[in-house]
CSV table of C-alpha atoms and ligand atoms in Angstrom, one decimal:
chain,number,residue,atom,x,y,z
A,3,MET,CA,120.3,104.9,68.3
A,4,CYS,CA,120.4,107.9,70.5
A,5,LEU,CA,122.9,106.6,72.3
A,6,ALA,CA,125.5,109.3,73.3
A,7,ILE,CA,128.2,108.6,75.7
A,8,PRO,CA,130.6,111.2,77.7
A,9,VAL,CA,134.2,111.2,76.5
A,10,ARG,CA,137.4,113.1,77.2
A,11,ILE,CA,138.5,116.0,74.9
A,12,GLU,CA,142.3,115.0,74.2
A,13,ARG,CA,143.7,117.0,71.1
A,14,LEU,CA,142.0,120.1,69.7
A,15,ILE,CA,142.5,119.9,65.4
A,16,ASP,CA,140.3,122.9,64.3
A,17,ALA,CA,136.8,124.8,64.7
A,18,GLN,CA,135.3,121.5,64.0
A,19,HIS,CA,137.4,118.7,65.0
A,20,ALA,CA,139.0,117.0,68.1
A,21,ILE,CA,140.6,114.1,69.1
A,22,ALA,CA,138.3,112.3,71.7
A,23,ASP,CA,139.3,109.2,74.5
A,24,ILE,CA,136.2,107.4,74.1
A,25,GLY,CA,136.4,104.5,76.9
A,26,GLY,CA,140.5,104.1,76.0
A,27,VAL,CA,140.2,104.4,71.7
A,28,ARG,CA,141.1,107.6,70.4
A,29,LYS,CA,139.0,108.9,67.9
A,30,GLN,CA,138.5,111.8,65.7
A,31,ILE,CA,134.8,113.7,66.4
A,32,ASN,CA,133.3,116.5,65.3
A,33,ILE,CA,133.3,119.6,67.9
A,34,ALA,CA,131.3,122.0,65.7
A,35,LEU,CA,127.9,122.4,67.8
A,36,VAL,CA,129.4,123.0,71.2
A,37,ASP,CA,131.4,126.6,70.9
A,38,ASP,CA,135.0,127.2,73.8
A,39,LEU,CA,135.6,123.7,73.8
A,40,GLN,CA,139.5,123.1,76.1
A,41,VAL,CA,141.6,120.0,76.5
A,42,GLY,CA,140.2,117.7,79.8
A,43,ASP,CA,136.4,119.0,78.9
A,44,TYR,CA,134.4,116.4,78.6
A,45,VAL,CA,131.5,116.0,76.0
A,46,ILE,CA,128.5,114.5,75.3
A,47,LEU,CA,129.1,112.3,71.8
A,48,HIS,CA,126.4,111.0,69.9
A,49,VAL,CA,126.7,109.8,66.1
A,50,GLY,CA,130.4,111.2,65.7
A,51,TYR,CA,129.3,114.4,66.8
A,52,ALA,CA,129.8,115.9,70.3
A,53,LEU,CA,126.0,117.6,71.5
A,54,ASN,CA,127.3,119.4,74.8
A,55,LYS,CA,129.9,120.2,77.6
A,56,LEU,CA,129.4,118.1,80.9
A,57,ASP,CA,129.7,120.4,83.8
A,58,PRO,CA,132.2,119.1,86.7
A,59,GLU,CA,130.6,121.1,88.8
A,60,GLU,CA,126.8,119.6,88.5
A,61,ALA,CA,128.0,116.1,87.8
A,62,ALA,CA,129.6,116.6,91.8
A,63,ARG,CA,126.7,118.2,92.9
A,64,THR,CA,124.6,115.2,92.1
A,65,LEU,CA,127.3,112.9,93.5
A,66,ALA,CA,127.4,114.1,96.9
A,67,LEU,CA,123.5,114.0,96.9
A,68,PHE,CA,123.7,110.3,97.2
A,69,GLU,CA,126.5,110.3,100.0
A,70,GLN,CA,124.4,112.3,101.5
A,71,LEU,CA,121.2,110.4,101.6
A,72,GLY,CA,123.5,107.5,102.4
A,73,ARG,CA,124.9,108.9,105.6
A,74,LEU,CA,121.3,109.8,106.7
A,75,GLN,CA,119.8,106.4,106.4
A,76,ALA,CA,122.5,105.4,108.1
A,77,ALA,CA,122.4,107.8,110.9
A,78,GLN,CA,118.1,107.0,111.3
A,79,ASP,CA,119.3,103.0,111.4
A,80,ALA,CA,121.8,104.2,114.0
A,81,ALA,CA,119.0,106.1,116.3
A,82,ARG,CA,116.4,103.5,115.5
A,83,ALA,CA,119.1,100.6,116.4
A,84,ALA,CA,119.8,102.9,119.7
A,85,GLU,CA,116.1,103.1,120.8
A,86,ASP,CA,115.5,99.5,119.8
A,87,PRO,CA,118.3,97.3,121.3
A,88,ALA,CA,116.3,94.1,120.5
B,30,MET,CA,134.3,105.6,82.2
B,31,LYS,CA,134.3,108.7,83.8
B,32,TYR,CA,130.8,109.9,84.5
B,33,VAL,CA,129.4,106.7,83.9
B,34,ASP,CA,131.1,104.4,86.3
B,35,GLU,CA,130.0,106.5,89.3
B,36,PHE,CA,126.7,106.7,88.2
B,37,ARG,CA,126.1,103.0,88.2
B,38,ASP,CA,127.2,102.4,91.9
B,39,ARG,CA,125.6,99.6,93.7
B,40,GLU,CA,125.8,101.4,96.8
B,41,HIS,CA,124.1,104.3,95.5
B,42,ALA,CA,121.4,102.9,93.9
B,43,ARG,CA,120.1,100.4,96.7
B,44,VAL,CA,119.9,103.8,99.1
B,45,LEU,CA,118.3,105.2,96.6
B,46,ALA,CA,116.1,102.5,95.9
B,47,ARG,CA,115.3,102.5,100.0
B,48,GLN,CA,114.4,106.0,99.9
B,49,ILE,CA,111.8,105.7,97.4
B,50,ALA,CA,110.4,102.7,99.5
B,51,ALA,CA,110.4,105.2,102.4
B,52,GLU,CA,108.5,108.0,100.8
B,53,ALA,CA,106.1,106.7,98.3
B,54,ASP,CA,102.9,106.0,99.8
B,55,SER,CA,101.3,102.5,99.6
B,56,GLY,CA,98.0,104.4,99.3
B,57,ARG,CA,98.6,105.7,96.2
B,58,GLU,CA,99.5,104.4,93.0
B,59,TYR,CA,103.1,106.6,90.8
B,60,ARG,CA,102.3,106.0,87.0
B,61,LEU,CA,105.5,107.3,85.6
B,62,MET,CA,106.1,107.4,82.1
B,63,GLU,CA,109.8,107.0,80.8
B,64,PHE,CA,109.1,109.2,77.5
B,65,CYS,CA,112.3,108.0,76.1
B,66,GLY,CA,113.8,104.6,74.9
B,67,GLY,CA,117.0,104.9,76.1
B,68,HIS,CA,115.6,105.3,79.3
B,69,THR,CA,113.3,102.4,79.2
B,70,HIS,CA,116.4,100.1,77.7
B,71,ALA,CA,118.5,101.5,80.6
B,72,ILE,CA,115.6,100.8,83.2
B,73,PHE,CA,115.3,96.4,81.8
B,74,ARG,CA,118.9,96.5,81.8
B,75,TYR,CA,119.6,97.7,85.0
B,76,GLY,CA,116.4,96.0,86.6
B,77,ILE,CA,115.4,98.9,88.0
B,78,PRO,CA,111.5,97.9,88.2
B,79,ASP,CA,112.8,94.9,90.5
B,80,LEU,CA,114.2,98.0,93.1
B,81,LEU,CA,110.6,99.8,93.3
B,82,PRO,CA,107.8,99.3,95.5
B,83,ALA,CA,105.0,97.8,93.8
B,84,GLN,CA,103.2,101.5,93.8
B,85,VAL,CA,105.3,102.9,91.7
B,86,ARG,CA,104.8,101.8,87.3
B,87,LEU,CA,106.7,102.7,84.8
B,88,VAL,CA,105.4,103.1,81.5
B,89,HIS,CA,107.5,103.3,78.4
B,90,GLY,CA,106.8,105.8,76.2
B,91,PRO,CA,106.9,106.2,72.4
B,92,GLY,CA,110.6,108.1,72.1
B,93,CYS,CA,112.4,105.6,69.8
B,94,PRO,CA,112.7,107.3,66.8
B,95,VAL,CA,112.8,103.9,64.8
B,96,CYS,CA,109.8,102.4,66.9
B,97,VAL,CA,107.7,105.7,65.6
B,98,LEU,CA,108.4,105.6,62.7
B,99,PRO,CA,105.1,104.4,60.3
B,100,VAL,CA,105.7,101.7,58.0
B,101,GLY,CA,104.8,104.0,54.9
B,102,ARG,CA,108.2,105.8,55.7
B,103,LEU,CA,109.9,102.6,55.2
B,104,ASP,CA,107.9,101.3,52.3
B,105,MET,CA,109.5,104.9,50.8
B,106,ALA,CA,112.8,104.4,52.4
B,107,LEU,CA,113.1,100.9,50.4
B,108,ALA,CA,111.2,102.0,47.0
B,109,LEU,CA,114.5,104.8,47.1
B,110,ALA,CA,116.7,101.6,47.4
B,111,ARG,CA,115.7,99.7,44.7
B,112,ARG,CA,116.4,102.6,42.5
B,113,PRO,CA,119.5,101.4,40.5
B,114,GLU,CA,121.2,104.8,41.0
B,115,VAL,CA,121.1,105.4,44.9
B,116,ILE,CA,123.3,104.8,47.5
B,117,LEU,CA,120.9,104.6,50.3
B,118,CYS,CA,122.6,104.7,53.9
B,119,THR,CA,121.3,104.9,57.4
B,120,TYR,CA,121.5,103.8,60.9
B,121,GLY,CA,122.0,100.1,61.8
B,122,ASP,CA,118.5,99.9,63.6
B,123,LEU,CA,116.5,100.6,60.5
B,124,LEU,CA,117.9,98.1,58.4
B,125,ARG,CA,115.8,95.3,60.5
B,126,VAL,CA,112.5,97.1,60.6
B,127,PRO,CA,110.1,95.0,58.3
B,128,GLY,CA,108.2,97.3,55.6
B,129,SER,CA,104.4,96.5,54.2
B,130,ASP,CA,105.7,93.2,52.3
B,131,ARG,CA,107.7,92.3,55.9
B,132,ARG,CA,110.8,92.8,54.0
B,133,SER,CA,113.6,95.3,55.6
B,134,LEU,CA,115.9,97.5,54.0
B,135,LEU,CA,118.6,94.4,54.8
B,136,GLN,CA,116.6,91.5,52.3
B,137,ALA,CA,116.8,94.4,50.1
B,138,LYS,CA,120.4,94.7,50.0
B,139,ALA,CA,120.6,90.8,49.9
B,140,GLU,CA,118.5,91.3,46.5
B,141,GLY,CA,120.9,93.5,45.5
B,142,ALA,CA,120.0,97.2,46.8
B,143,ASP,CA,122.6,99.0,47.5
B,144,VAL,CA,122.0,100.1,51.2
B,145,ARG,CA,124.8,100.8,53.9
B,146,MET,CA,124.8,101.3,57.8
B,147,LEU,CA,126.4,104.4,58.8
B,148,TYR,CA,127.8,105.3,62.2
B,149,SER,CA,127.7,108.6,61.6
B,150,PRO,CA,125.9,110.8,59.1
B,151,ALA,CA,129.4,112.3,58.3
B,152,GLU,CA,130.4,109.1,56.2
B,153,ALA,CA,127.3,109.6,54.1
B,154,LEU,CA,129.1,112.9,52.8
B,155,ALA,CA,132.0,110.7,52.5
B,156,LEU,CA,130.6,108.5,50.2
B,157,ALA,CA,128.7,111.3,48.0
B,158,ARG,CA,132.3,112.3,47.3
B,159,GLN,CA,133.6,108.8,46.7
B,160,TYR,CA,131.2,108.0,44.1
B,161,PRO,CA,129.8,111.3,42.2
B,162,GLN,CA,128.1,109.4,39.2
B,163,ARG,CA,125.6,107.6,42.2
B,164,GLN,CA,122.9,109.4,44.3
B,165,ILE,CA,123.5,109.2,47.9
B,166,VAL,CA,120.8,109.0,50.1
B,167,PHE,CA,121.3,109.5,54.1
B,168,PHE,CA,117.8,108.3,55.5
B,169,ALA,CA,117.9,110.6,58.6
B,170,ILE,CA,115.4,109.6,61.5
B,171,GLY,CA,115.8,110.7,64.9
B,172,PHE,CA,114.8,113.3,67.7
B,173,GLU,CA,116.5,116.3,68.3
B,174,THR,CA,119.3,114.7,69.3
B,175,THR,CA,120.3,113.0,66.5
B,176,THR,CA,119.1,116.2,64.1
B,177,PRO,CA,121.8,119.0,64.6
B,178,PRO,CA,124.3,116.1,63.1
B,179,THR,CA,122.1,115.9,59.9
B,180,ALA,CA,121.8,119.5,60.0
B,181,LEU,CA,125.3,119.9,59.7
B,182,VAL,CA,126.0,117.6,56.8
B,183,VAL,CA,123.4,119.1,54.7
B,184,GLU,CA,125.2,122.7,55.1
B,185,GLN,CA,128.4,121.0,54.5
B,186,ALA,CA,127.2,119.6,51.3
B,187,GLN,CA,125.8,122.8,50.4
B,188,ARG,CA,129.1,124.2,51.0
B,189,GLU,CA,131.1,121.6,48.6
B,190,GLY,CA,128.3,121.4,46.3
B,191,LEU,CA,127.7,117.8,46.1
B,192,ALA,CA,125.0,117.5,44.0
B,193,ASN,CA,124.5,113.8,44.4
B,194,PHE,CA,123.7,114.0,47.9
B,195,SER,CA,120.2,114.2,49.4
B,196,VAL,CA,118.3,113.5,52.8
B,197,PHE,CA,115.1,111.4,52.9
B,198,CYS,CA,114.3,113.7,56.5
B,199,ASN,CA,112.4,111.6,58.8
B,200,HIS,CA,113.5,114.2,62.3
B,201,VAL,CA,110.8,114.5,64.7
B,202,LEU,CA,109.9,116.5,67.9
B,203,THR,CA,109.8,115.3,71.5
B,204,PRO,CA,107.6,117.8,72.7
B,205,ALA,CA,105.1,117.3,70.1
B,206,ALA,CA,104.5,113.7,71.0
B,207,MET,CA,104.2,114.9,74.7
B,208,HIS,CA,101.4,116.3,73.3
B,209,ALA,CA,99.8,113.8,71.6
B,210,ILE,CA,100.0,111.3,74.9
B,211,LEU,CA,98.4,113.5,76.9
B,212,GLN,CA,95.5,114.7,74.9
B,213,SER,CA,94.5,111.1,73.7
B,214,PRO,CA,94.1,109.9,77.3
B,215,LEU,CA,91.8,106.8,76.2
B,216,ASP,CA,92.8,103.9,74.6
B,217,ALA,CA,90.1,101.4,73.7
B,218,GLY,CA,88.0,103.1,76.5
B,219,VAL,CA,90.5,102.6,78.8
B,220,PRO,CA,92.1,105.8,80.2
B,221,LEU,CA,95.8,106.3,80.2
B,222,ARG,CA,96.8,107.4,83.4
B,223,LEU,CA,99.8,109.1,84.2
B,224,ASP,CA,101.0,111.3,87.2
B,225,GLY,CA,104.5,112.4,85.4
B,226,PHE,CA,107.1,112.3,82.9
B,227,ILE,CA,110.7,110.9,83.1
B,228,GLY,CA,112.2,113.6,80.5
B,229,PRO,CA,114.6,112.6,77.7
B,230,ALA,CA,118.1,112.8,79.0
B,231,HIS,CA,120.3,114.2,75.4
B,232,VAL,CA,117.3,115.5,73.3
B,233,SER,CA,117.7,117.7,76.2
B,234,THR,CA,120.9,118.2,76.2
B,235,VAL,CA,120.1,120.1,72.5
B,236,ILE,CA,116.2,121.7,73.6
B,237,GLY,CA,117.2,122.2,77.3
B,238,ALA,CA,114.7,122.0,80.0
B,239,ALA,CA,112.6,125.0,78.7
B,240,PRO,CA,110.5,123.3,76.4
B,241,TYR,CA,108.8,121.0,79.1
B,242,ALA,CA,107.5,124.0,80.9
B,243,ILE,CA,104.3,123.9,79.4
B,244,PHE,CA,103.4,120.1,80.6
B,245,PRO,CA,102.8,120.8,84.4
B,246,GLU,CA,101.5,124.6,83.2
B,247,ARG,CA,98.9,122.9,81.2
B,248,TYR,CA,98.4,119.5,81.8
B,249,ALA,CA,99.6,119.8,85.7
B,250,LYS,CA,102.0,116.8,85.0
B,251,PRO,CA,105.3,116.8,86.7
B,252,VAL,CA,108.4,116.3,84.4
B,253,VAL,CA,112.1,115.2,85.9
B,254,ILE,CA,114.4,115.3,83.2
B,255,ALA,CA,116.9,112.3,84.1
B,256,GLY,CA,120.0,111.2,83.0
B,257,PHE,CA,120.5,107.6,81.4
B,258,GLU,CA,122.7,105.7,84.2
B,259,PRO,CA,120.6,103.7,87.1
B,260,LEU,CA,121.1,106.3,89.8
B,261,ASP,CA,119.7,108.9,87.2
B,262,LEU,CA,116.5,107.6,86.8
B,263,LEU,CA,116.5,106.1,90.5
B,264,GLN,CA,116.9,109.6,91.4
B,265,ALA,CA,114.4,111.3,89.0
B,266,ILE,CA,112.4,108.8,90.1
B,267,LEU,CA,112.3,109.7,93.5
B,268,MET,CA,111.9,113.7,92.5
B,269,LEU,CA,108.8,112.9,90.8
B,270,ILE,CA,107.7,110.9,93.8
B,271,ARG,CA,108.3,113.9,95.9
B,272,GLN,CA,106.6,116.5,93.8
B,273,LEU,CA,103.9,114.2,94.0
B,274,ASN,CA,103.6,114.0,97.8
B,275,ASP,CA,104.3,117.5,98.1
B,276,ALA,CA,101.4,118.3,95.4
B,277,ARG,CA,104.2,120.4,93.4
B,278,CYS,CA,104.2,120.2,89.8
B,279,GLN,CA,106.9,121.1,88.0
B,280,VAL,CA,109.9,120.7,85.9
B,281,GLU,CA,113.1,119.5,87.7
B,282,ASN,CA,116.5,118.6,86.0
B,283,GLN,CA,118.4,115.8,87.7
B,284,PHE,CA,120.6,115.6,84.8
B,285,SER,CA,122.2,118.8,85.3
B,286,ARG,CA,125.9,118.1,84.7
B,287,ALA,CA,124.8,118.3,80.8
B,288,VAL,CA,121.6,119.8,80.8
B,289,THR,CA,120.6,123.6,81.3
B,290,HIS,CA,117.7,125.7,81.0
B,291,SER,CA,117.9,126.7,77.8
B,292,GLY,CA,119.8,123.7,76.4
B,293,ASN,CA,122.6,124.5,73.3
B,294,LEU,CA,121.5,127.3,71.5
B,295,LYS,CA,124.2,126.9,68.4
B,296,ALA,CA,122.7,123.7,68.0
B,297,GLN,CA,119.1,124.9,68.0
B,298,ALA,CA,119.7,128.3,65.6
B,299,LEU,CA,121.3,125.6,62.8
B,300,MET,CA,118.3,123.2,63.0
B,301,ALA,CA,116.0,126.4,62.8
B,302,ARG,CA,118.4,127.3,59.6
B,303,VAL,CA,118.2,124.5,57.9
B,304,PHE,CA,114.9,122.8,59.1
B,305,GLU,CA,111.2,124.0,59.3
B,306,ARG,CA,107.8,122.2,61.4
B,307,ARG,CA,105.9,120.1,58.7
B,308,ASP,CA,102.1,120.7,59.1
B,309,SER,CA,101.2,116.9,60.3
B,310,PHE,CA,103.5,113.9,60.8
B,311,GLU,CA,102.3,110.6,60.8
B,312,TRP,CA,103.4,108.5,63.9
B,313,ARG,CA,103.0,104.8,64.5
B,314,GLY,CA,101.3,104.3,67.6
B,315,LEU,CA,99.8,108.1,67.9
B,316,GLY,CA,98.6,108.3,64.6
B,317,ALA,CA,99.1,112.2,62.7
B,318,ILE,CA,100.3,114.6,64.7
B,319,PRO,CA,100.5,118.3,63.9
B,320,HIS,CA,103.8,120.0,64.0
B,321,SER,CA,105.7,116.8,65.4
B,322,ALA,CA,108.1,116.7,62.3
B,323,LEU,CA,110.9,118.3,60.2
B,324,ARG,CA,111.8,119.1,56.9
B,325,LEU,CA,114.3,120.9,55.0
B,326,ARG,CA,113.6,124.3,54.4
B,327,ASP,CA,113.0,125.8,50.8
B,328,ALA,CA,116.7,126.9,50.9
B,329,TYR,CA,117.8,123.5,50.8
B,330,ALA,CA,115.3,121.8,48.8
B,331,GLU,CA,117.8,120.1,46.3
B,332,PHE,CA,119.1,118.3,49.1
B,333,ASP,CA,115.4,116.8,50.0
B,334,ALA,CA,115.3,113.6,48.6
B,335,GLU,CA,111.5,113.7,49.2
B,336,GLN,CA,111.7,116.1,46.2
B,337,ARG,CA,114.5,115.1,44.2
B,338,PHE,CA,113.0,111.7,43.2
B,339,GLU,CA,109.0,113.5,43.8
B,340,LEU,CA,109.0,110.7,46.3
B,341,PRO,CA,105.1,109.9,46.8
B,342,LEU,CA,103.4,109.5,50.3
B,343,LEU,CA,102.9,105.7,51.2
B,344,VAL,CA,100.7,104.8,53.9
B,345,GLY,CA,102.0,101.4,54.4
B,346,ARG,CA,100.4,97.8,56.2
B,347,GLU,CA,101.0,97.0,59.5
B,348,ASN,CA,101.1,93.5,60.8
B,349,ARG,CA,97.4,93.4,62.2
B,350,ALA,CA,98.7,91.4,65.0
B,351,CYS,CA,101.5,93.7,66.1
B,352,GLU,CA,100.6,95.7,69.6
B,353,CYS,CA,103.2,98.1,68.8
B,354,PRO,CA,100.8,101.0,68.8
B,355,ALA,CA,99.3,100.1,72.0
B,356,VAL,CA,103.1,99.4,73.3
B,357,LEU,CA,103.9,102.5,72.1
B,358,ARG,CA,101.4,104.9,74.0
B,359,GLY,CA,101.9,103.0,76.7
B,360,ALA,CA,98.6,101.5,77.0
B,361,LYS,CA,100.1,97.8,76.9
B,362,ARG,CA,102.6,95.9,78.3
B,363,PRO,CA,105.5,94.2,75.2
B,364,ASP,CA,104.5,90.8,76.8
B,365,GLN,CA,100.8,91.6,76.2
B,366,CYS,CA,100.9,91.3,72.6
B,367,ALA,CA,100.2,87.3,71.3
B,368,LEU,CA,103.1,87.9,68.8
B,369,PHE,CA,105.7,88.1,72.0
B,370,GLY,CA,108.5,85.8,72.2
B,371,ALA,CA,107.0,83.4,69.7
B,372,PRO,CA,107.4,84.3,66.3
B,373,CYS,CA,108.3,88.0,67.7
B,374,THR,CA,111.8,88.4,68.8
B,375,PRO,CA,114.7,90.3,68.1
B,376,ASP,CA,116.2,87.8,65.8
B,377,ASN,CA,113.1,87.4,63.9
B,378,PRO,CA,111.4,91.0,64.6
B,379,LEU,CA,107.8,91.7,62.9
B,380,GLY,CA,107.4,95.0,64.2
B,381,ALA,CA,109.6,97.6,64.7
B,382,CYS,CA,108.9,97.8,69.1
B,383,MET,CA,111.3,94.3,68.8
B,384,VAL,CA,114.0,95.8,66.1
B,385,SER,CA,115.7,98.6,68.0
B,386,SER,CA,117.4,98.0,71.2
B,387,GLU,CA,115.4,101.2,72.5
B,388,GLY,CA,112.0,99.5,71.4
B,389,ALA,CA,110.1,98.7,74.6
B,390,CYS,CA,109.9,94.8,73.1
B,391,ALA,CA,113.0,94.4,72.8
B,392,ALA,CA,114.5,95.8,75.9
B,393,TYR,CA,111.5,93.5,78.0
B,394,TYR,CA,112.8,90.7,75.7
B,395,ARG,CA,116.1,90.6,76.2
B,396,TYR,CA,116.6,91.5,80.0
B,397,ARG,CA,113.3,90.4,82.0
B,398,PRO,CA,113.8,86.8,83.0
B,399,ARG,CA,111.3,84.5,81.1
B,400,GLN,CA,109.8,83.1,84.0
B,401,ARG,CA,108.9,86.9,85.5
B,402,VAL,CA,107.5,87.6,82.1
B,403,GLU,CA,104.7,85.6,82.7
B,404,VAL,CA,103.9,86.9,86.7
B,405,ALA,CA,104.7,90.7,86.0
B,406,THR,CA,101.7,92.5,86.6
C,506,SF4,S1,106.3,91.9,70.4
C,506,SF4,FE1,106.5,92.3,68.4
C,506,SF4,S2,104.9,91.7,67.3
C,506,SF4,FE2,103.9,92.5,69.7
C,506,SF4,S3,104.0,94.5,69.6
C,506,SF4,FE3,106.1,93.8,70.1
C,506,SF4,S4,107.5,94.6,68.2
C,506,SF4,FE4,105.3,94.3,67.4
């Protein structure tokens, strides 16, 4: 019930409504709760209403942290393997 | 789907799980409560417990609005639905919850009541326009995520002068329930030990990170707000473990792509305009919690179904063997209920926790392999 998903704004209709791409399907959504939306923005959609805008920079930062952690572990593994060739 | 698939990446999940195992101290236990039912669902769907070392325990919280609705409120909705002039509309999950007489709204519908399932509250307004001679009652439920859309339709109904529309309001507040959990740490003599909270995702997009500051301050419990995808959850768990290891205690925000410090101010202003706090509200499993739920303000009294139909407050009868109250406080696991799996299943739910896909019992039933249910600790 509390399910909400990120959708992309495809077209703005008026201050209250927009067309969004919801996993490949275009549907009208209500955007009255979020100001200053542009085409191409992603919003969190819940029961037909956009709740908030997604911040692409923050998303990229989070993903970069995962990458970094993976590299760190790989480097540790390599160091360990070098110390203990058996 | 963008912003979804990247956060389900298997390789990164493995990396995060390995980091958790490396940093979690095997000499202690980490008991972390995911408050939100959406998290409970995701945790089981993606098998997160299997990725965690034994000393990291996830405790399932009461953050499923369907599960915490007391039976009495459901009985009130059933009474409304049986009035001949009423069309009662609500979200799908609510239709299958058994009331005091074990009947659900779906059964009332089969017996002739006009009950309709909604995807969006906007559809309730469309019904009000379509059937001016009927009374359309929107059985509204949900945490802060679902409240702003309800507020919008109430304002819209007032603008349009829709005299045949009203809301049976059951909106509840997350921080109030977190206080209640922390203030009632004893369950049947067993202390409910919690080391920290995985904070809700979408509730927090609306209320922001700020309202959680009190939990580290007053109760010394760290909170990490987390998104709904498996990598979000794993990262939040790692962040909590790091706080606990470093003896830090603060609010951190893993879901920074959608949650800000102060949240959606426009939505908050709208909620404050339309709703006010009830003095007290009964929660299934948690009892009466002060200032934990919303009702319509006097300016919107004509849209309040409780006032329009002069609904008496009903106190429901729970199925005595149902352990939902203990499950909702995180004091018992679903499979510790004698009814779990037989006869209580998602197709034949005996308690609310088995109805909603966000309920702990339903998530447990659906995603835990059978044999593991028996040996789970
Ligand atoms: S298994 Fe069914 S009866 Fe038991 S606690 Fe869960 S919902 Fe209630």
